[in-house]
Short mmCIF file of C-alpha atoms and ligand atoms in Angstrom, two decimals:
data_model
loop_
_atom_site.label_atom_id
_atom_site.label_comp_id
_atom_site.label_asym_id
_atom_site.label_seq_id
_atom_site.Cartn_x
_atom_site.Cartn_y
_atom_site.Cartn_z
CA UNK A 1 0.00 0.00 0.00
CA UNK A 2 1.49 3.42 -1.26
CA UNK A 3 1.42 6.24 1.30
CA UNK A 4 -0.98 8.56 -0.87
CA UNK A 5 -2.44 11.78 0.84
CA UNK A 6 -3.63 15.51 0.34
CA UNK A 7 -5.12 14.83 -3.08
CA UNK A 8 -6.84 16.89 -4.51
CA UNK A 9 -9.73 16.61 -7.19
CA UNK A 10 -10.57 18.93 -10.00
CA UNK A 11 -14.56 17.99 -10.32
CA UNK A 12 -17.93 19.54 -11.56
CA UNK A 13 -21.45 18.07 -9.69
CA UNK A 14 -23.01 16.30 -12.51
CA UNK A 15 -19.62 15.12 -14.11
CA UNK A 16 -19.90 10.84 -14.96
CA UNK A 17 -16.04 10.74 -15.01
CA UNK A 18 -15.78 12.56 -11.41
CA UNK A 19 -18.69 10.35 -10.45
CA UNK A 20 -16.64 7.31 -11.33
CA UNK A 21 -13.51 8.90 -9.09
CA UNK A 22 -15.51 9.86 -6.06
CA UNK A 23 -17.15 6.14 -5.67
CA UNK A 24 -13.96 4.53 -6.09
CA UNK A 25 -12.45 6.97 -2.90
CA UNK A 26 -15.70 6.70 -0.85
CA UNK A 27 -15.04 2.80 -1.63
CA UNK A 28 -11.62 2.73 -0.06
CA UNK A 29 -12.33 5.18 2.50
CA UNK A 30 -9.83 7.53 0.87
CA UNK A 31 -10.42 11.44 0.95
CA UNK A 32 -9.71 14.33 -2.18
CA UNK A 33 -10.07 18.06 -1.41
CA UNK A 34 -12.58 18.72 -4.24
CA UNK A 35 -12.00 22.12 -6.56
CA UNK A 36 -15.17 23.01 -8.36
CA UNK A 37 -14.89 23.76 -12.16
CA UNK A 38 -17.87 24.69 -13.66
CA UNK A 39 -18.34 22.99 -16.78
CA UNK A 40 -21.51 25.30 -17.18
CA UNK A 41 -19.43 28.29 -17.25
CA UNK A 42 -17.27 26.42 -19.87
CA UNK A 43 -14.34 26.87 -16.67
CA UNK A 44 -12.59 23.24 -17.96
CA UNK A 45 -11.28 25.36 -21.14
CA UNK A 46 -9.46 27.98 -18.51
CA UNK A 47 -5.91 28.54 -19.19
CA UNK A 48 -5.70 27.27 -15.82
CA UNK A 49 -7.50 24.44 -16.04
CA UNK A 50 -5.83 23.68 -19.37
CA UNK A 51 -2.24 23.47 -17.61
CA UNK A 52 -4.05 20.92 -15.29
CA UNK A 53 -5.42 18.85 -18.53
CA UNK A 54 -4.48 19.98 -21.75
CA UNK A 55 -7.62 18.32 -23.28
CA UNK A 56 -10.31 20.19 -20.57
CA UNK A 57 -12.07 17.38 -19.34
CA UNK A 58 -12.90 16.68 -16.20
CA UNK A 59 -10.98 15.07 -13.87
CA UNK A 60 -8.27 15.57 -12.64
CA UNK A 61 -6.06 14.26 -9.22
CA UNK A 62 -3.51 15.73 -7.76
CA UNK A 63 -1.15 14.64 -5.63
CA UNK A 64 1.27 17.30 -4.02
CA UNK A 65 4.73 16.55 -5.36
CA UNK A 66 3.30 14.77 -8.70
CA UNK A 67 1.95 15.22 -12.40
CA UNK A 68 -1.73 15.67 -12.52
CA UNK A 69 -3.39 12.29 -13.43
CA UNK A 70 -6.02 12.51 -15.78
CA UNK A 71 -8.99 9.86 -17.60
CA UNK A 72 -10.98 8.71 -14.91
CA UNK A 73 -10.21 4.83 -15.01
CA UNK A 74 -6.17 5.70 -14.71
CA UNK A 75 -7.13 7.37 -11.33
CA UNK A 76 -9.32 4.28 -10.60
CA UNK A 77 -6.14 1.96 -11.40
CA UNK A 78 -4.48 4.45 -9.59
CA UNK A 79 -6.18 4.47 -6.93
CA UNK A 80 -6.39 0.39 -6.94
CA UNK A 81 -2.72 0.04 -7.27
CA UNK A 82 -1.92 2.66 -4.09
CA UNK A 83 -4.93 1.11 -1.95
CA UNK A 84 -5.50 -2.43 -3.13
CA UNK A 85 -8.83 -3.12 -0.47
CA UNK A 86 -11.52 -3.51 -1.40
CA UNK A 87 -10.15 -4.57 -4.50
CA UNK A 88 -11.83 -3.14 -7.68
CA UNK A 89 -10.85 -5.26 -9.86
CA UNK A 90 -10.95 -9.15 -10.06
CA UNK A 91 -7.78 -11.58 -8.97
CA UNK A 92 -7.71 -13.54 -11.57
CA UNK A 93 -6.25 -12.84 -15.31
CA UNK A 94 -9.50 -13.53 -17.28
CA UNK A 95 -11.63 -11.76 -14.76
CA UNK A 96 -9.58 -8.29 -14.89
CA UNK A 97 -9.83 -8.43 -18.74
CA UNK A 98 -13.66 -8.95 -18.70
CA UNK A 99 -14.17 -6.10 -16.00
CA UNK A 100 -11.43 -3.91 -18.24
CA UNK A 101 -13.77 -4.82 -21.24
CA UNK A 102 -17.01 -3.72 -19.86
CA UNK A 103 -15.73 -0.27 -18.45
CA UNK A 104 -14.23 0.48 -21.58
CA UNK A 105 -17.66 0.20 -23.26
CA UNK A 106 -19.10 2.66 -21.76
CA UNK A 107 -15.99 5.00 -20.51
CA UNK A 108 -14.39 4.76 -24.25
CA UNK A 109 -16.94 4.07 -26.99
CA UNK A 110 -20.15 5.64 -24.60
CA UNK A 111 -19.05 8.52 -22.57
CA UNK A 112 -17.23 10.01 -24.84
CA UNK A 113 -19.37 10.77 -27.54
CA UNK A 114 -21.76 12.73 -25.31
CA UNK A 115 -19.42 15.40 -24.00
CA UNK A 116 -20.45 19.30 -24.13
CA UNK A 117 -17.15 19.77 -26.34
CA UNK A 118 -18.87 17.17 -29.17
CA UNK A 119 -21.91 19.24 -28.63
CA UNK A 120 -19.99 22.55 -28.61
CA UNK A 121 -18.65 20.88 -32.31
CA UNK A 122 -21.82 19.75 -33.65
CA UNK A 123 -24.26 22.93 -32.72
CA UNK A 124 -21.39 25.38 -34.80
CA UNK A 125 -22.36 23.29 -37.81
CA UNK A 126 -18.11 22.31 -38.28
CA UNK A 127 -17.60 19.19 -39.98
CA UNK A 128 -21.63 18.67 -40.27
CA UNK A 129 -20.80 19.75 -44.79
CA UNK A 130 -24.10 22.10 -44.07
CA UNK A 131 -23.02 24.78 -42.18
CA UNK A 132 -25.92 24.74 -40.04
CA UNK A 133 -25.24 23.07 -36.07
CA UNK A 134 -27.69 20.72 -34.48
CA UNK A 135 -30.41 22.13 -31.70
CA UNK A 136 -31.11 20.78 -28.66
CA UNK A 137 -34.07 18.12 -30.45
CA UNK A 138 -31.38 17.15 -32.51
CA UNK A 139 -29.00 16.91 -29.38
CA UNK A 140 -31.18 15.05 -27.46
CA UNK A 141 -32.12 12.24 -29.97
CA UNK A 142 -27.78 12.23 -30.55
CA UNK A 143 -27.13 11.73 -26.55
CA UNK A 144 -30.46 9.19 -26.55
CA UNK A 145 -28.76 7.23 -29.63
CA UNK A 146 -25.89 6.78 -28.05
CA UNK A 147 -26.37 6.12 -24.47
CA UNK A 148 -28.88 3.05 -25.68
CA UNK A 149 -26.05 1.45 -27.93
CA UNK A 150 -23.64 1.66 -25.13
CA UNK A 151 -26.30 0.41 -22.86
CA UNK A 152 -28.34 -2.20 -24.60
CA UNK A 153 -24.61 -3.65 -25.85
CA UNK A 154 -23.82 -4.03 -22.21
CA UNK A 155 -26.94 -5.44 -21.32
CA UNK A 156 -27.06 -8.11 -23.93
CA UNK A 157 -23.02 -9.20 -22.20
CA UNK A 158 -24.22 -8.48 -18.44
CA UNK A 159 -27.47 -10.74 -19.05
CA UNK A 160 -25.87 -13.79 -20.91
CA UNK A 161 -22.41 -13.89 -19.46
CA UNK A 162 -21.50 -16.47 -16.44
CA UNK A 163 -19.52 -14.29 -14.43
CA UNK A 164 -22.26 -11.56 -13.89
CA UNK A 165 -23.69 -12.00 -10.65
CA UNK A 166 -25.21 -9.12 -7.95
CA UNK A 167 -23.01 -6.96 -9.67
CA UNK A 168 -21.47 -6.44 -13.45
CA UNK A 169 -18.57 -9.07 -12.33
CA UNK A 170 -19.50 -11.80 -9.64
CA UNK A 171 -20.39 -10.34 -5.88
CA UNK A 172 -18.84 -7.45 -5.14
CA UNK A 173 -18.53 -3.93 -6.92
CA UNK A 174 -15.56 -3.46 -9.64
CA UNK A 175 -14.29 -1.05 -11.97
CA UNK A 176 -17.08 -1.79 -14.23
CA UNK A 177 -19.89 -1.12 -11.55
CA UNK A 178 -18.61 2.20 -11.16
CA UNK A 179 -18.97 2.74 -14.43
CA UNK A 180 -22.35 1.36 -14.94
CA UNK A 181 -23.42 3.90 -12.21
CA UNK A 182 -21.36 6.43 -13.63
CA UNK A 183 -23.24 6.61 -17.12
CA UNK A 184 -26.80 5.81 -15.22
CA UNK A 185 -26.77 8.94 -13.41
CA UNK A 186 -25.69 10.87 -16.19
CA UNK A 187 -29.27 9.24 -18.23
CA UNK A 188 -30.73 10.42 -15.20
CA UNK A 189 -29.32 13.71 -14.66
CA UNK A 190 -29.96 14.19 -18.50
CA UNK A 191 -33.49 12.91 -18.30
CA UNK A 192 -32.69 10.66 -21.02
CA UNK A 193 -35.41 7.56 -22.36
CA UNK A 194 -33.60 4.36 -22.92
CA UNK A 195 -34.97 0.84 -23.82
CA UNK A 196 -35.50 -1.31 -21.16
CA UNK A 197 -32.15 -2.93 -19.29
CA UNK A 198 -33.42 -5.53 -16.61
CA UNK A 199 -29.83 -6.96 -15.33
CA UNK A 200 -28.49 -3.57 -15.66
CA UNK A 201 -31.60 -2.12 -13.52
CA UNK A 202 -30.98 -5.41 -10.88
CA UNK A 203 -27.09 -4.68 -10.94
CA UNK A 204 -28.05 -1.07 -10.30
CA UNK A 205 -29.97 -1.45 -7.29
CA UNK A 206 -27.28 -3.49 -6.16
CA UNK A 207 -24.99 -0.82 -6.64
CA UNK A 208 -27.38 2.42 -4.91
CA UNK A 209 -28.05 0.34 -1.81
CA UNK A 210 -24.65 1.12 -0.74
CA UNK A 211 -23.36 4.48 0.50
CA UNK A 212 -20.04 4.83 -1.46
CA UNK A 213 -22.54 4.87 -4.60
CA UNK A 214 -24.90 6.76 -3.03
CA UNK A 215 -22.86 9.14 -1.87
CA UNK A 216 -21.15 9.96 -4.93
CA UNK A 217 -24.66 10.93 -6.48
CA UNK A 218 -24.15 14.53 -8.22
CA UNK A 219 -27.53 15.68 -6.39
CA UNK A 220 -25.27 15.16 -3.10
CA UNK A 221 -22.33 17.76 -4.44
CA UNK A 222 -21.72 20.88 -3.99
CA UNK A 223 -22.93 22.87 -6.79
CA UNK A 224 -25.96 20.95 -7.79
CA UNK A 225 -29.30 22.69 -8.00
CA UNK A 226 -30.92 22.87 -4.85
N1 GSH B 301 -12.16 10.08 -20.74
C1 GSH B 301 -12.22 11.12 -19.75
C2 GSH B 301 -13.42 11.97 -20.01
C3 GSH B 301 -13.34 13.30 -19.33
C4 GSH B 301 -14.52 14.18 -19.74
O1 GSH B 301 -14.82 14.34 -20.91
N2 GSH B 301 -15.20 14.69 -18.73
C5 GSH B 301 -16.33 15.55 -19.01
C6 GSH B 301 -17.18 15.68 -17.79
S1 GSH B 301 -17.89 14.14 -17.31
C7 GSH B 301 -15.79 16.91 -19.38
O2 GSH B 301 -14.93 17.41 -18.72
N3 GSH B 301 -16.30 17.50 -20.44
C8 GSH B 301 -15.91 18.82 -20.79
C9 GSH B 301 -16.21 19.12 -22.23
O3 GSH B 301 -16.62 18.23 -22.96
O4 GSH B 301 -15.99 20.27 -22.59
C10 GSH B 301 -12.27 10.51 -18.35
O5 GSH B 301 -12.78 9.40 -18.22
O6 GSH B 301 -11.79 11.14 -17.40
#
């Protein structure tokens, strides 16, 4: 166990990635001073943000004496590697893969696409060959497209695969939990219809009943609408 203290994490209320981060702390009983960037105000694009993380997303952890660490599942190997209990990730080979495997799908080929910088792209019409950016119908039915591939892909692996259990990988929570929750409360936060998902839904309740999830809800942070 590395000796890891006074971190401190760049974050924004309703920010999936910062989600991910907090869970993982409040799951190893680890603490992060928390600096608020508003992502509203379009603050992750400050020069001084952008010294923090050249690409302005959100977060980032800093520990005095070291390089910023930025994409939300290094920090959570990060975090694994300097406090391995509760273990977040599986012991065995095959096990860490498939828990890798199911983050990434929604951290790498979900997440991603739904960012306010793609948006920022979209609505100023570059790259779209018209000219003319996409509104906020438009928007929505993009984000809604999106989060139900990511989602109904992981269902489809979550509800046929052996190792799925109370959660995403066997019994206890793992990397890809965190996830999971991670892009749930953005659908929530976003208000956002997707098709049904009944062992993501079980998995999820699995995950809210206890308080390192639920306490990592962006309702619970500071800056979040009263
Ligand atoms: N892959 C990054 C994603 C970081 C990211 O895009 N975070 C969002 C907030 S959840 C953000 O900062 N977006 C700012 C923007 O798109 O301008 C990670 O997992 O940390």
């Amino acid at each position: 166990m590395a000796d890891i203290s006074g971190l401190e994490l760049y974050a924004f209320w309703r920010s999936s990635a910062t989600f991910r981060v907090r869970v993982a702390l409040n799951l190893k009983g680890l603490t992060a001073h928390e600096h608020f960037i508003n992502m509203d105000a379009g603050e992750q694009r400050s020069a001084a943000y952008l010294k923090i993380n050249p690409l302005g997303g959100i977060p980032s952890l800093v520990e005095p004496g070291h390089a910023p660490i930025t994409q939300s599942l290094a920090i959570l190997e990060f975090l694994e590697e300097a406090q391995p209990t509760p273990p977040l990730l599986p012991s065995d080979l095959h096990g860490r893969a498939r828990v890798r495997s199911l983050a990434g799908m929604l951290v790498s080929d979900t997440h991603p696409l739904i960012t306010p910088r793609v948006r920022k792209q979209l609505a100023s019409g570059n790259g779209s060959g018209s000219g003319n950016g996409i509104d906020d119908a438009a928007w929505k039915a993009w984000q809604t497209h999106w989060f139900s591939t990511g989602l109904a892909a992981l269902e489809q692996r979550l509800a046929t695969e052996a190792d799925t259990g109370d959660f995403c990988h066997g019994d206890q929570p793992t990397m890809a939990d965190i996830c999971l929750a991670s892009i749930m409360s953005m659908v929530q936060v976003l208000k956002i219809s997707i098709p049904a998902t009944r062992t993501i839904d079980r998995i999820m309740a699995h995950c809210n009943a206890l308080d390192a999830f639920a306490r990592a809800q962006p309702a619970r942070q500071a800056g979040a609408p009263a």
